[in-house]
PDB file of C-alpha atoms in Angstrom:
ATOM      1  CA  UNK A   1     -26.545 259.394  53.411  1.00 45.00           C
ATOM      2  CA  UNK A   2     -28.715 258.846  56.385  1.00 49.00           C
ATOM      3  CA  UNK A   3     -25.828 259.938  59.044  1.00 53.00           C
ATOM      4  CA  UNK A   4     -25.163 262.691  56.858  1.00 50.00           C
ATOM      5  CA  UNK A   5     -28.640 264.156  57.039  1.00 47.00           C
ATOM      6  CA  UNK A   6     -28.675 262.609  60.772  1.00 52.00           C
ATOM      7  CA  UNK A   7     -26.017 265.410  61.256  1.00 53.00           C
ATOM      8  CA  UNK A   8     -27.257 268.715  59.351  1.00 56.00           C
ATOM      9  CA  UNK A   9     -30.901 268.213  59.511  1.00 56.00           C
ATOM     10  CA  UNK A  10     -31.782 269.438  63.983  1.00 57.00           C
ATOM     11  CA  UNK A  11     -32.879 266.148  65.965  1.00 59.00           C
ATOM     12  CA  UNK A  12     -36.130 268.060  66.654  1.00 61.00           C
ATOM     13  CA  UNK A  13     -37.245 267.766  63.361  1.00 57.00           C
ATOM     14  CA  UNK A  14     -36.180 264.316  62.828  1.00 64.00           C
ATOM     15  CA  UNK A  15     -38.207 263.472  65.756  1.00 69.00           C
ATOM     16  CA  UNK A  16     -41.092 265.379  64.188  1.00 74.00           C
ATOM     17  CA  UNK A  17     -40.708 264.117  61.030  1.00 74.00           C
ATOM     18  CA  UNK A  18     -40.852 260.069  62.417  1.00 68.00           C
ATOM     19  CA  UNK A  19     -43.975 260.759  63.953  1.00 82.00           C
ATOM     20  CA  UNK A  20     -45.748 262.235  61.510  1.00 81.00           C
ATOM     21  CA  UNK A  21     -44.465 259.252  59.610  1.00 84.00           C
ATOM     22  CA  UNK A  22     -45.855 256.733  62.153  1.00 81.00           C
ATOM     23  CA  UNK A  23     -49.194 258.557  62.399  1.00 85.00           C
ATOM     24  CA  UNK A  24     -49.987 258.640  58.216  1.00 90.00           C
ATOM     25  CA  UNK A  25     -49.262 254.827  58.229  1.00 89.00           C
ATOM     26  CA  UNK A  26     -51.473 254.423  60.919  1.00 92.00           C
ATOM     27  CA  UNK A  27     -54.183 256.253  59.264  1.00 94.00           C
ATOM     28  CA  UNK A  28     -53.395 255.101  56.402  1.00 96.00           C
ATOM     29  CA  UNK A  29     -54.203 251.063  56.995  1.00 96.00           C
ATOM     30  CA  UNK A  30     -57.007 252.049  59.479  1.00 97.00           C
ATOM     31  CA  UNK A  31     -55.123 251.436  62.743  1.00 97.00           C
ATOM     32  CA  UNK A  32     -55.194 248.065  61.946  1.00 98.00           C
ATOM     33  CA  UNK A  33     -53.314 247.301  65.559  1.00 97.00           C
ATOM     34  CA  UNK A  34     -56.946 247.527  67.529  1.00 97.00           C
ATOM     35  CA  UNK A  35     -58.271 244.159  65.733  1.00 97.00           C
ATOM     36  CA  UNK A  36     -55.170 242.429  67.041  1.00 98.00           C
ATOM     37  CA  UNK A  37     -53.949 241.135  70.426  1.00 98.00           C
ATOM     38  CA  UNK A  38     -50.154 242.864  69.936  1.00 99.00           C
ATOM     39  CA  UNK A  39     -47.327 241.343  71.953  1.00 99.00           C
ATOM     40  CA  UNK A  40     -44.181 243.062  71.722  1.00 99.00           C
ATOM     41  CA  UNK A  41     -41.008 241.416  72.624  1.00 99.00           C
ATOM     42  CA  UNK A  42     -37.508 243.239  73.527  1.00 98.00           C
ATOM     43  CA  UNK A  43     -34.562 242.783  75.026  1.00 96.00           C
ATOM     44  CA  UNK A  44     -30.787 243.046  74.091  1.00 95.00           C
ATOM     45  CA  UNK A  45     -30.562 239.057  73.026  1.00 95.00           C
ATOM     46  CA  UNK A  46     -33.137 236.593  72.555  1.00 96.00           C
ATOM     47  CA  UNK A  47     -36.141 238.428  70.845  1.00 97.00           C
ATOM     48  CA  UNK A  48     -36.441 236.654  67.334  1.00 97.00           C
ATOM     49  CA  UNK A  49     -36.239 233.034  69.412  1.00 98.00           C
ATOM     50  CA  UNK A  50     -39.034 233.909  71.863  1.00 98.00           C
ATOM     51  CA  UNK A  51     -41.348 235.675  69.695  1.00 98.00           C
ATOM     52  CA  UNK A  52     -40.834 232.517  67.005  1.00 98.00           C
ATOM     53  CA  UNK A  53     -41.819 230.321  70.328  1.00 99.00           C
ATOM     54  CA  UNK A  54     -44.694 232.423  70.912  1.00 99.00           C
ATOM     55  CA  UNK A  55     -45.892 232.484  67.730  1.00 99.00           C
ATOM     56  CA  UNK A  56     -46.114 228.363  67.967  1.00 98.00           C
ATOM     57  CA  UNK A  57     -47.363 227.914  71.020  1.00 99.00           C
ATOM     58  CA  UNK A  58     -50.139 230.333  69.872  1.00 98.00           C
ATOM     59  CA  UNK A  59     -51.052 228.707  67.226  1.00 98.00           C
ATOM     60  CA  UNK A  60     -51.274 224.830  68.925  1.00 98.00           C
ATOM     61  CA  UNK A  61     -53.845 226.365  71.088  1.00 98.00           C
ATOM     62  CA  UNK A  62     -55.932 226.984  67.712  1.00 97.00           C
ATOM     63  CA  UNK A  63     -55.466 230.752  67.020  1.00 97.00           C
ATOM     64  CA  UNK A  64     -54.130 232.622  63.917  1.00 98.00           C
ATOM     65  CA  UNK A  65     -51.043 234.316  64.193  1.00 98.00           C
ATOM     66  CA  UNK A  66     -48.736 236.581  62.359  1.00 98.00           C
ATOM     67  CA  UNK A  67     -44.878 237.557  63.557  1.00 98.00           C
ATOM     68  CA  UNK A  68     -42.611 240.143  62.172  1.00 97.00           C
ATOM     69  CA  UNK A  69     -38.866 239.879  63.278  1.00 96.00           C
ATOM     70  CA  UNK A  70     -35.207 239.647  62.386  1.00 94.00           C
ATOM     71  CA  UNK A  71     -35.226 236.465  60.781  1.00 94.00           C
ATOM     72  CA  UNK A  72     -38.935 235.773  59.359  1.00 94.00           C
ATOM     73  CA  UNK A  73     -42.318 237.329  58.400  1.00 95.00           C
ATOM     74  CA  UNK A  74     -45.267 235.112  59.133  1.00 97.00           C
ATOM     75  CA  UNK A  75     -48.935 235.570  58.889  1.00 98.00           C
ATOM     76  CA  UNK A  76     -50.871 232.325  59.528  1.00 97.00           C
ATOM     77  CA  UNK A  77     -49.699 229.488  57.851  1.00 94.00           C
ATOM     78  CA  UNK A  78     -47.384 231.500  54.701  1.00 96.00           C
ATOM     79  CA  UNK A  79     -43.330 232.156  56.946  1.00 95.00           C
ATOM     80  CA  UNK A  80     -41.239 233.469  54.750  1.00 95.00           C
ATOM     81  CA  UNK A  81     -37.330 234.646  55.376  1.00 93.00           C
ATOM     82  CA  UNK A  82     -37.082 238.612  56.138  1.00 91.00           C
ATOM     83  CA  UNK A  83     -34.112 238.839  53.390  1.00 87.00           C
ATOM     84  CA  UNK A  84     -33.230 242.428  54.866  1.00 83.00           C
ATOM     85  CA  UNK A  85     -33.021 241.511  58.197  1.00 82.00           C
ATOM     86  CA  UNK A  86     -34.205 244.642  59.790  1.00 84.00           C
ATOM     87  CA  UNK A  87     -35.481 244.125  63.085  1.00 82.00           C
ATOM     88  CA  UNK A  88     -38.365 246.157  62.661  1.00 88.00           C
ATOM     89  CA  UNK A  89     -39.926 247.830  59.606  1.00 85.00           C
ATOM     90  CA  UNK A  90     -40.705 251.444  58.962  1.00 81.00           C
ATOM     91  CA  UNK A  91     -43.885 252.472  59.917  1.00 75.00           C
ATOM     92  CA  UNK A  92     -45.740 252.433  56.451  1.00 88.00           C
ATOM     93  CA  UNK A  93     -44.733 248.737  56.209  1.00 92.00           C
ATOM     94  CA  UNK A  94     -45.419 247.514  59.510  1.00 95.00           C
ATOM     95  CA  UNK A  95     -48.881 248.996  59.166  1.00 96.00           C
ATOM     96  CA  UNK A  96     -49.350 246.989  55.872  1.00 96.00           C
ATOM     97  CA  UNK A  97     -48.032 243.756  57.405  1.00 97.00           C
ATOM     98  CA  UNK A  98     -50.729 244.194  60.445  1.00 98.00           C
ATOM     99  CA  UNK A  99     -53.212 245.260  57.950  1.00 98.00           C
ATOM    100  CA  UNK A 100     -52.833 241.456  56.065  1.00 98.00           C
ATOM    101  CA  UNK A 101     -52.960 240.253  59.120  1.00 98.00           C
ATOM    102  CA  UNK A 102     -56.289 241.550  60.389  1.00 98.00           C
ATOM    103  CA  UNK A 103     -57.437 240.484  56.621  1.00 98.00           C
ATOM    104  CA  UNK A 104     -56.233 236.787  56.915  1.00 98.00           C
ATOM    105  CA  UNK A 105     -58.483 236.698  60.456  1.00 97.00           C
ATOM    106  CA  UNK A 106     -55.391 236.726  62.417  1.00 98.00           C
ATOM    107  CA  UNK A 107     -55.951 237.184  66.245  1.00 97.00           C
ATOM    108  CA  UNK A 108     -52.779 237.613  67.242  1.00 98.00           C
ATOM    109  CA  UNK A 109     -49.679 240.023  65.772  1.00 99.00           C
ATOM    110  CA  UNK A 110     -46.284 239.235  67.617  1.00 99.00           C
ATOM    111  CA  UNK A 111     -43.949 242.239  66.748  1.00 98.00           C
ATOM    112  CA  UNK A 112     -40.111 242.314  67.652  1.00 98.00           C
ATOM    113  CA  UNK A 113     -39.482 245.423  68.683  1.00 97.00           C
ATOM    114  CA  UNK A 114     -36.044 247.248  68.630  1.00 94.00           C
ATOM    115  CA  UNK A 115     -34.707 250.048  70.905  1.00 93.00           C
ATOM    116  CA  UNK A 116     -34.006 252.216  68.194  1.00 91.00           C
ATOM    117  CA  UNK A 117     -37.489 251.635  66.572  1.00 93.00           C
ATOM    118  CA  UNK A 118     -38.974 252.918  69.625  1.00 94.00           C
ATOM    119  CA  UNK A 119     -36.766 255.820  69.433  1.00 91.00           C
ATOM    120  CA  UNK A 120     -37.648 256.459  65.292  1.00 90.00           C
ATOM    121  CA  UNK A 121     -41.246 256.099  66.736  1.00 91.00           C
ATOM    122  CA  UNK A 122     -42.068 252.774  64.482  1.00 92.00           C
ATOM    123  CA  UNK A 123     -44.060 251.414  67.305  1.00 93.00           C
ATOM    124  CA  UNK A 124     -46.069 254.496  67.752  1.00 94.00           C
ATOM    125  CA  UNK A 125     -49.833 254.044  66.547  1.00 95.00           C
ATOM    126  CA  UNK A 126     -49.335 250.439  67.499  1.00 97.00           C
ATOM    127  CA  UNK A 127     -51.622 249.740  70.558  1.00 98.00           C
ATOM    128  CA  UNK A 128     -49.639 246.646  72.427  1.00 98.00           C
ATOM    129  CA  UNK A 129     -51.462 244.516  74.619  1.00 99.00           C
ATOM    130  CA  UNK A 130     -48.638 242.638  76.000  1.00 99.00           C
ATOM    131  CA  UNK A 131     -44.605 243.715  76.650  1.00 99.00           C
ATOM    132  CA  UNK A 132     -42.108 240.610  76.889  1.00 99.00           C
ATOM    133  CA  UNK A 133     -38.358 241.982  78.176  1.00 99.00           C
ATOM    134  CA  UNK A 134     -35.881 239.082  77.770  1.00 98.00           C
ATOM    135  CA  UNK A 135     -32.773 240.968  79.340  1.00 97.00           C
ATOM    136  CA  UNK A 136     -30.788 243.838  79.226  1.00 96.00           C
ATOM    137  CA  UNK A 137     -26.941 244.553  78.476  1.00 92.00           C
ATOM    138  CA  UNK A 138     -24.715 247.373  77.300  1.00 86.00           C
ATOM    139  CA  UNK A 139     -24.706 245.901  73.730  1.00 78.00           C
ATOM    140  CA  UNK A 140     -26.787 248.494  71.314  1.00 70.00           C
ATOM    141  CA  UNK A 141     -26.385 251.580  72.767  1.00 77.00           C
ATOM    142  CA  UNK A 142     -24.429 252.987  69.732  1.00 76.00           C
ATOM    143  CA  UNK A 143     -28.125 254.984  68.735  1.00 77.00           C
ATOM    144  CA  UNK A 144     -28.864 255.914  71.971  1.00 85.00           C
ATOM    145  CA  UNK A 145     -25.436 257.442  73.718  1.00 86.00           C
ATOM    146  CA  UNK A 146     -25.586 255.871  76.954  1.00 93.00           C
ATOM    147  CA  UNK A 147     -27.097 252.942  79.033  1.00 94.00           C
ATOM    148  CA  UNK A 148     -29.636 254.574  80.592  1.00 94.00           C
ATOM    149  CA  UNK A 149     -31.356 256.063  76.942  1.00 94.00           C
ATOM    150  CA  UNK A 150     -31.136 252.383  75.891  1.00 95.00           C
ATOM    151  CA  UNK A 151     -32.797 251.340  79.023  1.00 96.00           C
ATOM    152  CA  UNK A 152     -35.666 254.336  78.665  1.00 96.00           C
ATOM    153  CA  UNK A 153     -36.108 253.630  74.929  1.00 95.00           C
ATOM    154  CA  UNK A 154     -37.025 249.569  75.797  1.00 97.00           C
ATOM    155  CA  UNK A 155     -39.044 251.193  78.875  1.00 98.00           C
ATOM    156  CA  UNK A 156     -40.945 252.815  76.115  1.00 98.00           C
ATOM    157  CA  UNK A 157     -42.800 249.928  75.150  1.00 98.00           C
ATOM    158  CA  UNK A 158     -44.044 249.263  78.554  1.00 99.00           C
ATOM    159  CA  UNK A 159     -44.816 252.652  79.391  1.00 98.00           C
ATOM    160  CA  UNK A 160     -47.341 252.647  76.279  1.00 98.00           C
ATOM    161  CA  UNK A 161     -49.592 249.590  77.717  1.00 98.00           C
ATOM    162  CA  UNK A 162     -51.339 251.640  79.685  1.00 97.00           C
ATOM    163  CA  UNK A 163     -52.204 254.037  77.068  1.00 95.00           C
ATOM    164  CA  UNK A 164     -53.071 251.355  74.600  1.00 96.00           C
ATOM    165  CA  UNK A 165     -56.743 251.005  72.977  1.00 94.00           C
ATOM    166  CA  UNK A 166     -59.064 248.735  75.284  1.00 94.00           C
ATOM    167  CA  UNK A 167     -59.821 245.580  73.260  1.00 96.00           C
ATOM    168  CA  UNK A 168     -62.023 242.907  73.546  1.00 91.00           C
ATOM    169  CA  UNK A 169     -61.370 239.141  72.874  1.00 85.00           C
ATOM    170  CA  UNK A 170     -63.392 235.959  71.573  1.00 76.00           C
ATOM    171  CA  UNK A 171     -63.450 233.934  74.081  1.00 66.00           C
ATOM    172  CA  UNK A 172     -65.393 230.819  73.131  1.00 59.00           C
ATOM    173  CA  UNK A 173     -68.442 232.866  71.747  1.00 61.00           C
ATOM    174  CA  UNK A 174     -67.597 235.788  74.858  1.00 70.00           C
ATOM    175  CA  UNK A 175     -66.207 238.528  74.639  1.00 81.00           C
ATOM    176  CA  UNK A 176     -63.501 239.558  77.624  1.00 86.00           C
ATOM    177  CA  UNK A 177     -61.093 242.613  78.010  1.00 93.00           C
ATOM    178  CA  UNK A 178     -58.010 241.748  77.033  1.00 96.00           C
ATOM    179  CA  UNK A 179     -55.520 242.497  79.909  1.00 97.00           C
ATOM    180  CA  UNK A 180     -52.548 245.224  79.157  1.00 98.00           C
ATOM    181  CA  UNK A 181     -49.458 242.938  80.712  1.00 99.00           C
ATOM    182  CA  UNK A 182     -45.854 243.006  81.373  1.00 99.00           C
ATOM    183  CA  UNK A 183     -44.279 239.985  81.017  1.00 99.00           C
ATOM    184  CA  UNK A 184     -40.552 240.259  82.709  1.00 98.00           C
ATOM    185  CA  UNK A 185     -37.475 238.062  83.259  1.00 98.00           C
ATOM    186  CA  UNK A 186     -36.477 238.300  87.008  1.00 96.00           C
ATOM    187  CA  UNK A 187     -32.871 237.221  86.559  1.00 96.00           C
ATOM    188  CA  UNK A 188     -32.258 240.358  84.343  1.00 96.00           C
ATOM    189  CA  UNK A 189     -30.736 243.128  86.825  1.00 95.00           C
ATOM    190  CA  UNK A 190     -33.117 245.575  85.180  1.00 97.00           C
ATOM    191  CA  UNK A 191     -36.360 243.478  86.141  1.00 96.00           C
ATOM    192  CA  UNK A 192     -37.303 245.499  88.857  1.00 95.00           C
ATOM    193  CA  UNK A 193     -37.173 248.419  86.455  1.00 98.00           C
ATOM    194  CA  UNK A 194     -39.752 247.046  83.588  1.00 98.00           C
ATOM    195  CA  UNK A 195     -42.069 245.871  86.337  1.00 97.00           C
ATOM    196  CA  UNK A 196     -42.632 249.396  87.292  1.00 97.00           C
ATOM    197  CA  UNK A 197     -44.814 250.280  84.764  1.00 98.00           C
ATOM    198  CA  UNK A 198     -48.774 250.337  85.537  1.00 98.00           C
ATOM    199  CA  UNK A 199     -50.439 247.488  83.764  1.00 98.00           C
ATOM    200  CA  UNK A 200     -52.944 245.476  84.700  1.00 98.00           C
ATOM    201  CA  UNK A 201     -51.165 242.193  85.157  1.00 98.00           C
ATOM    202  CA  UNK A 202     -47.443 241.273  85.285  1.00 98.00           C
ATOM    203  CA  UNK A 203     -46.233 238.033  84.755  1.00 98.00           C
ATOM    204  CA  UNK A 204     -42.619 236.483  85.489  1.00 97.00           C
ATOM    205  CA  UNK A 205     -40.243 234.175  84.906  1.00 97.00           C
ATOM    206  CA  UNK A 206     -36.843 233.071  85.997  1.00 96.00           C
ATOM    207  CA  UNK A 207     -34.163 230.072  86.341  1.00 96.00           C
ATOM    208  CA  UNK A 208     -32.536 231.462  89.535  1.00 90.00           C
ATOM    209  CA  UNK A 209     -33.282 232.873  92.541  1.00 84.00           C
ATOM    210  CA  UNK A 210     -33.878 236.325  92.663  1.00 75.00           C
ATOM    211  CA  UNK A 211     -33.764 238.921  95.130  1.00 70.00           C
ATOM    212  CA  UNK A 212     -37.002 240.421  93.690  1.00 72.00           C
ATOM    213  CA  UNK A 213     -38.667 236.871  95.199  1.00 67.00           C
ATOM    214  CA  UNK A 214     -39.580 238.362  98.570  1.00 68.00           C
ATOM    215  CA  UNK A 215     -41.641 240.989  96.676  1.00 74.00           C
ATOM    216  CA  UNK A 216     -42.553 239.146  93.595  1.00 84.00           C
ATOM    217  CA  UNK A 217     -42.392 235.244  92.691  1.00 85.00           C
ATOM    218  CA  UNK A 218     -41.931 233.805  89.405  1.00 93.00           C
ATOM    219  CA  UNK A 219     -44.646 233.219  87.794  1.00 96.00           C
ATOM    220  CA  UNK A 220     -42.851 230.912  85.539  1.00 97.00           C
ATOM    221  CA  UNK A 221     -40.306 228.996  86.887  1.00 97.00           C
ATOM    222  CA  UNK A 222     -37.255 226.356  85.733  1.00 97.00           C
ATOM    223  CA  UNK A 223     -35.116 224.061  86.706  1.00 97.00           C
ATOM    224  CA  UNK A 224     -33.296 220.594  86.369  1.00 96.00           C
ATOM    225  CA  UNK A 225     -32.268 221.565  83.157  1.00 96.00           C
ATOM    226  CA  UNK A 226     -30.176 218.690  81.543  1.00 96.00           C
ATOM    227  CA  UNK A 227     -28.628 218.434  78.003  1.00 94.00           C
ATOM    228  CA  UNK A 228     -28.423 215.291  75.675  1.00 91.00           C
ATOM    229  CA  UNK A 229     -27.352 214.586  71.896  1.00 87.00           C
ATOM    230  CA  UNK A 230     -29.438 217.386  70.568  1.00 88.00           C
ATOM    231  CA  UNK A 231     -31.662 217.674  73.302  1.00 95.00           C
ATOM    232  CA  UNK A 232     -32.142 220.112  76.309  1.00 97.00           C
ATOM    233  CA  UNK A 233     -34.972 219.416  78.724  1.00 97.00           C
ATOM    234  CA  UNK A 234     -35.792 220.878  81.965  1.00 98.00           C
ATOM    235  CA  UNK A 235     -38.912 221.209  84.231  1.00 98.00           C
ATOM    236  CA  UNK A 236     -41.650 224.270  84.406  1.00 98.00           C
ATOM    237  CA  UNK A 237     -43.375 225.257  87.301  1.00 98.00           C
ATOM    238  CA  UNK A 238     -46.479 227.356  86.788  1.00 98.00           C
ATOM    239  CA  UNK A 239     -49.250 227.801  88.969  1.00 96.00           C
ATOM    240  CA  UNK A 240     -50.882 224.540  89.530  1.00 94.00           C
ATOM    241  CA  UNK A 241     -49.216 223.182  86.584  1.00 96.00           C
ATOM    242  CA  UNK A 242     -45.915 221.439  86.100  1.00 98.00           C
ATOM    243  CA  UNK A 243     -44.333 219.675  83.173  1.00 98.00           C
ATOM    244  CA  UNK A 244     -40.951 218.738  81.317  1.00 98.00           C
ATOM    245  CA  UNK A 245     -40.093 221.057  78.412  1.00 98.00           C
ATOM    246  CA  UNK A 246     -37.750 219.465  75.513  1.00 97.00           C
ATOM    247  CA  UNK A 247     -36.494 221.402  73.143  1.00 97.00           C
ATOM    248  CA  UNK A 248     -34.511 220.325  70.192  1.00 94.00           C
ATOM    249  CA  UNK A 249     -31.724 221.951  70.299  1.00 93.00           C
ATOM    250  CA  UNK A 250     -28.187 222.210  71.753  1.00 87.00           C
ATOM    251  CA  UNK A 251     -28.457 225.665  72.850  1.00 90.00           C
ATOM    252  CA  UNK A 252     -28.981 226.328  76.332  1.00 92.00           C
ATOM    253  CA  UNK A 253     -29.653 229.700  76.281  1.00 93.00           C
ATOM    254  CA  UNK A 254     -32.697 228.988  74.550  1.00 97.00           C
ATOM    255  CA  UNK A 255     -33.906 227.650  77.729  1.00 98.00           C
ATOM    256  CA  UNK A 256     -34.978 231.336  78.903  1.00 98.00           C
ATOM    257  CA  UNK A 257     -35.950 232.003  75.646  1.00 98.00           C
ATOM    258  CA  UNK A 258     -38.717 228.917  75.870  1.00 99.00           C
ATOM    259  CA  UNK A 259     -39.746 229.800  79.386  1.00 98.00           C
ATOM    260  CA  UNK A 260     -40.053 233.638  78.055  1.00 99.00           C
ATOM    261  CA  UNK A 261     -42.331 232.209  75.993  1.00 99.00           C
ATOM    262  CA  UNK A 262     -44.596 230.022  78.027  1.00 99.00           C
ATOM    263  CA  UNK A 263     -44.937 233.032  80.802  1.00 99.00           C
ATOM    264  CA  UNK A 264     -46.241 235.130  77.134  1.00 99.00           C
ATOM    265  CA  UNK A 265     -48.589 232.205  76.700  1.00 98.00           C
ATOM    266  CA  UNK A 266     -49.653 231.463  80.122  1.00 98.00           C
ATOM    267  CA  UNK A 267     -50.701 235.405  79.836  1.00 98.00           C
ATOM    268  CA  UNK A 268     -53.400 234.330  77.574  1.00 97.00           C
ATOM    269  CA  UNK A 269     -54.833 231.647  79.422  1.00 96.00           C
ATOM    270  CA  UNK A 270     -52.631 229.298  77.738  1.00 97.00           C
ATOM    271  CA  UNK A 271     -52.079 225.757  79.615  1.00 97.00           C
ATOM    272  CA  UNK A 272     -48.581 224.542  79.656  1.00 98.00           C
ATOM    273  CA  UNK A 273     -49.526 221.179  78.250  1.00 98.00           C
ATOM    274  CA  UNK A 274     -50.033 222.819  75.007  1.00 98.00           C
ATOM    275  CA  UNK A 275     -46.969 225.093  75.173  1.00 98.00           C
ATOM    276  CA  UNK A 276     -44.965 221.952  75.860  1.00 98.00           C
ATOM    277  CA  UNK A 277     -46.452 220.185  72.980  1.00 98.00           C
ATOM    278  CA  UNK A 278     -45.762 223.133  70.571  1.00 98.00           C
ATOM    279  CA  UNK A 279     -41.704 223.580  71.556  1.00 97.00           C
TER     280      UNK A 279
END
């Protein structure tokens, strides 16, 4: 039915119709979005795992945390399985979900966010603080017709950070502007791409060397990665910081999905003591 209409109803209207959507939702719940710090995580592969990391690592350092993605819905300490498994929800619903969240004193709302729920405007109204890209390959692009729309639709997300309400955190009884930042693997090809957007910090990570490195380092970096009997461990180099990370599990490419999420953490003032104690 929906590919039907997709195909007699003009794509201006559709377009005008999902925003209108977006905005009553907003309006609706009260733009519930502005009492949260909002990180958004996309990429082709590799969102659900990182945001789930974030979402841990968060909440070891103390603060309150709901997630929406592919896999679960979480708000504090209730996770429950997202039986539908849509990436993202429709506006009305992901409105409702932040609302509970700002009622349950969450501080933090970690939303997986799609390409083609940029493009139906689900993220619209949604003022994102923080924008983590995990990579980027020719594996979605069915919605979007081509690479480069796929590209521009993720690009989306970081282009809105620096039209995103100003907020102010708690900061052990202060209050401090929380910082709109990009947060961007530099082994994707396309990193140079998502770290073109203004913000007012960007934050990186990588396993390999990078020929972005004599313009930008790695914030986040790893290495010595070694695999055991349902085990990988490997070592994290942050500013002034160091550490092994061990995660259980026998997926390596979860490796990148970890350090994703200790650059997202590290963002926040996070130290990487506690990350490694959450993973």
């Amino acid at each position: 039915m929906k590919s039907f209409l997709k195909k007699i109803i003009p794509a201006q209207f559709l377009q005008s119709y999902h925003k209108f959507l977006a905005w009553t939702g907003a309006v609706w719940y009260g733009y519930p979005a502005r009492d949260l710090i909002v990180i958004g995580v996309t990429g082709t592969v590799g969102k659900t795992t990182t945001g789930y990391y974030i979402a841990k690592i968060l909440e070891r350092a103390g603060f309150k945390v709901g997630l929406t993605s592919t896999s679960l819905f979480k708000i504090g300490e209730k996770e429950w399985l997202n039986s539908s498994k849509q990436t993202m929800l429709g506006r009305f619903q992901l409105q409702k979900y932040l609302r509970k969240m700002v009622r349950q004193n969450c501080q933090y709302a970690i939303i997986e966010t799609s390409s083609e729920g940029i493009i139906q405007h689900r993220a619209r109204y949604i003022d994102y603080d923080v924008a983590v890209f995990t990579n980027l390959s020719p594996e979605h692009i069915e919605a979007h017709g081509s690479y480069e729309n796929y590209r521009r639709a993720k690009g989306e997300l970081f282009a809105s950070l620096a039209k995103s309400t100003p907020k102010q955190a708690n900061n052990q009884n202060r209050k401090r502007p929380v910082q709109k930042t990009a947060v961007v693997n530099l082994d994707d090809k396309e990193a140079r791409y998502f770290l073109s957007f203004p913000v007012d910090e960007k934050i990186t990570f990588a396993l390999k060397e990078s020929d972005l490195e004599g313009i930008i380092k790695p914030t986040a970096r790893g290495s010595n990665i070694r695999k055991t009997a349902g085990e990988i461990s490997f070592q994290v180099d942050l500013p002034s910081q160091s550490g092994e990370v061990k995660l259980r599990t026998d997926a390596e490419f979860n490796v990148v999905n970890a350090l994703a999420a200790i650059a997202s953490a590290f963002s926040q003032g996070i130290k990487l003591p506690v990350a490694i104690a959450a993973l």
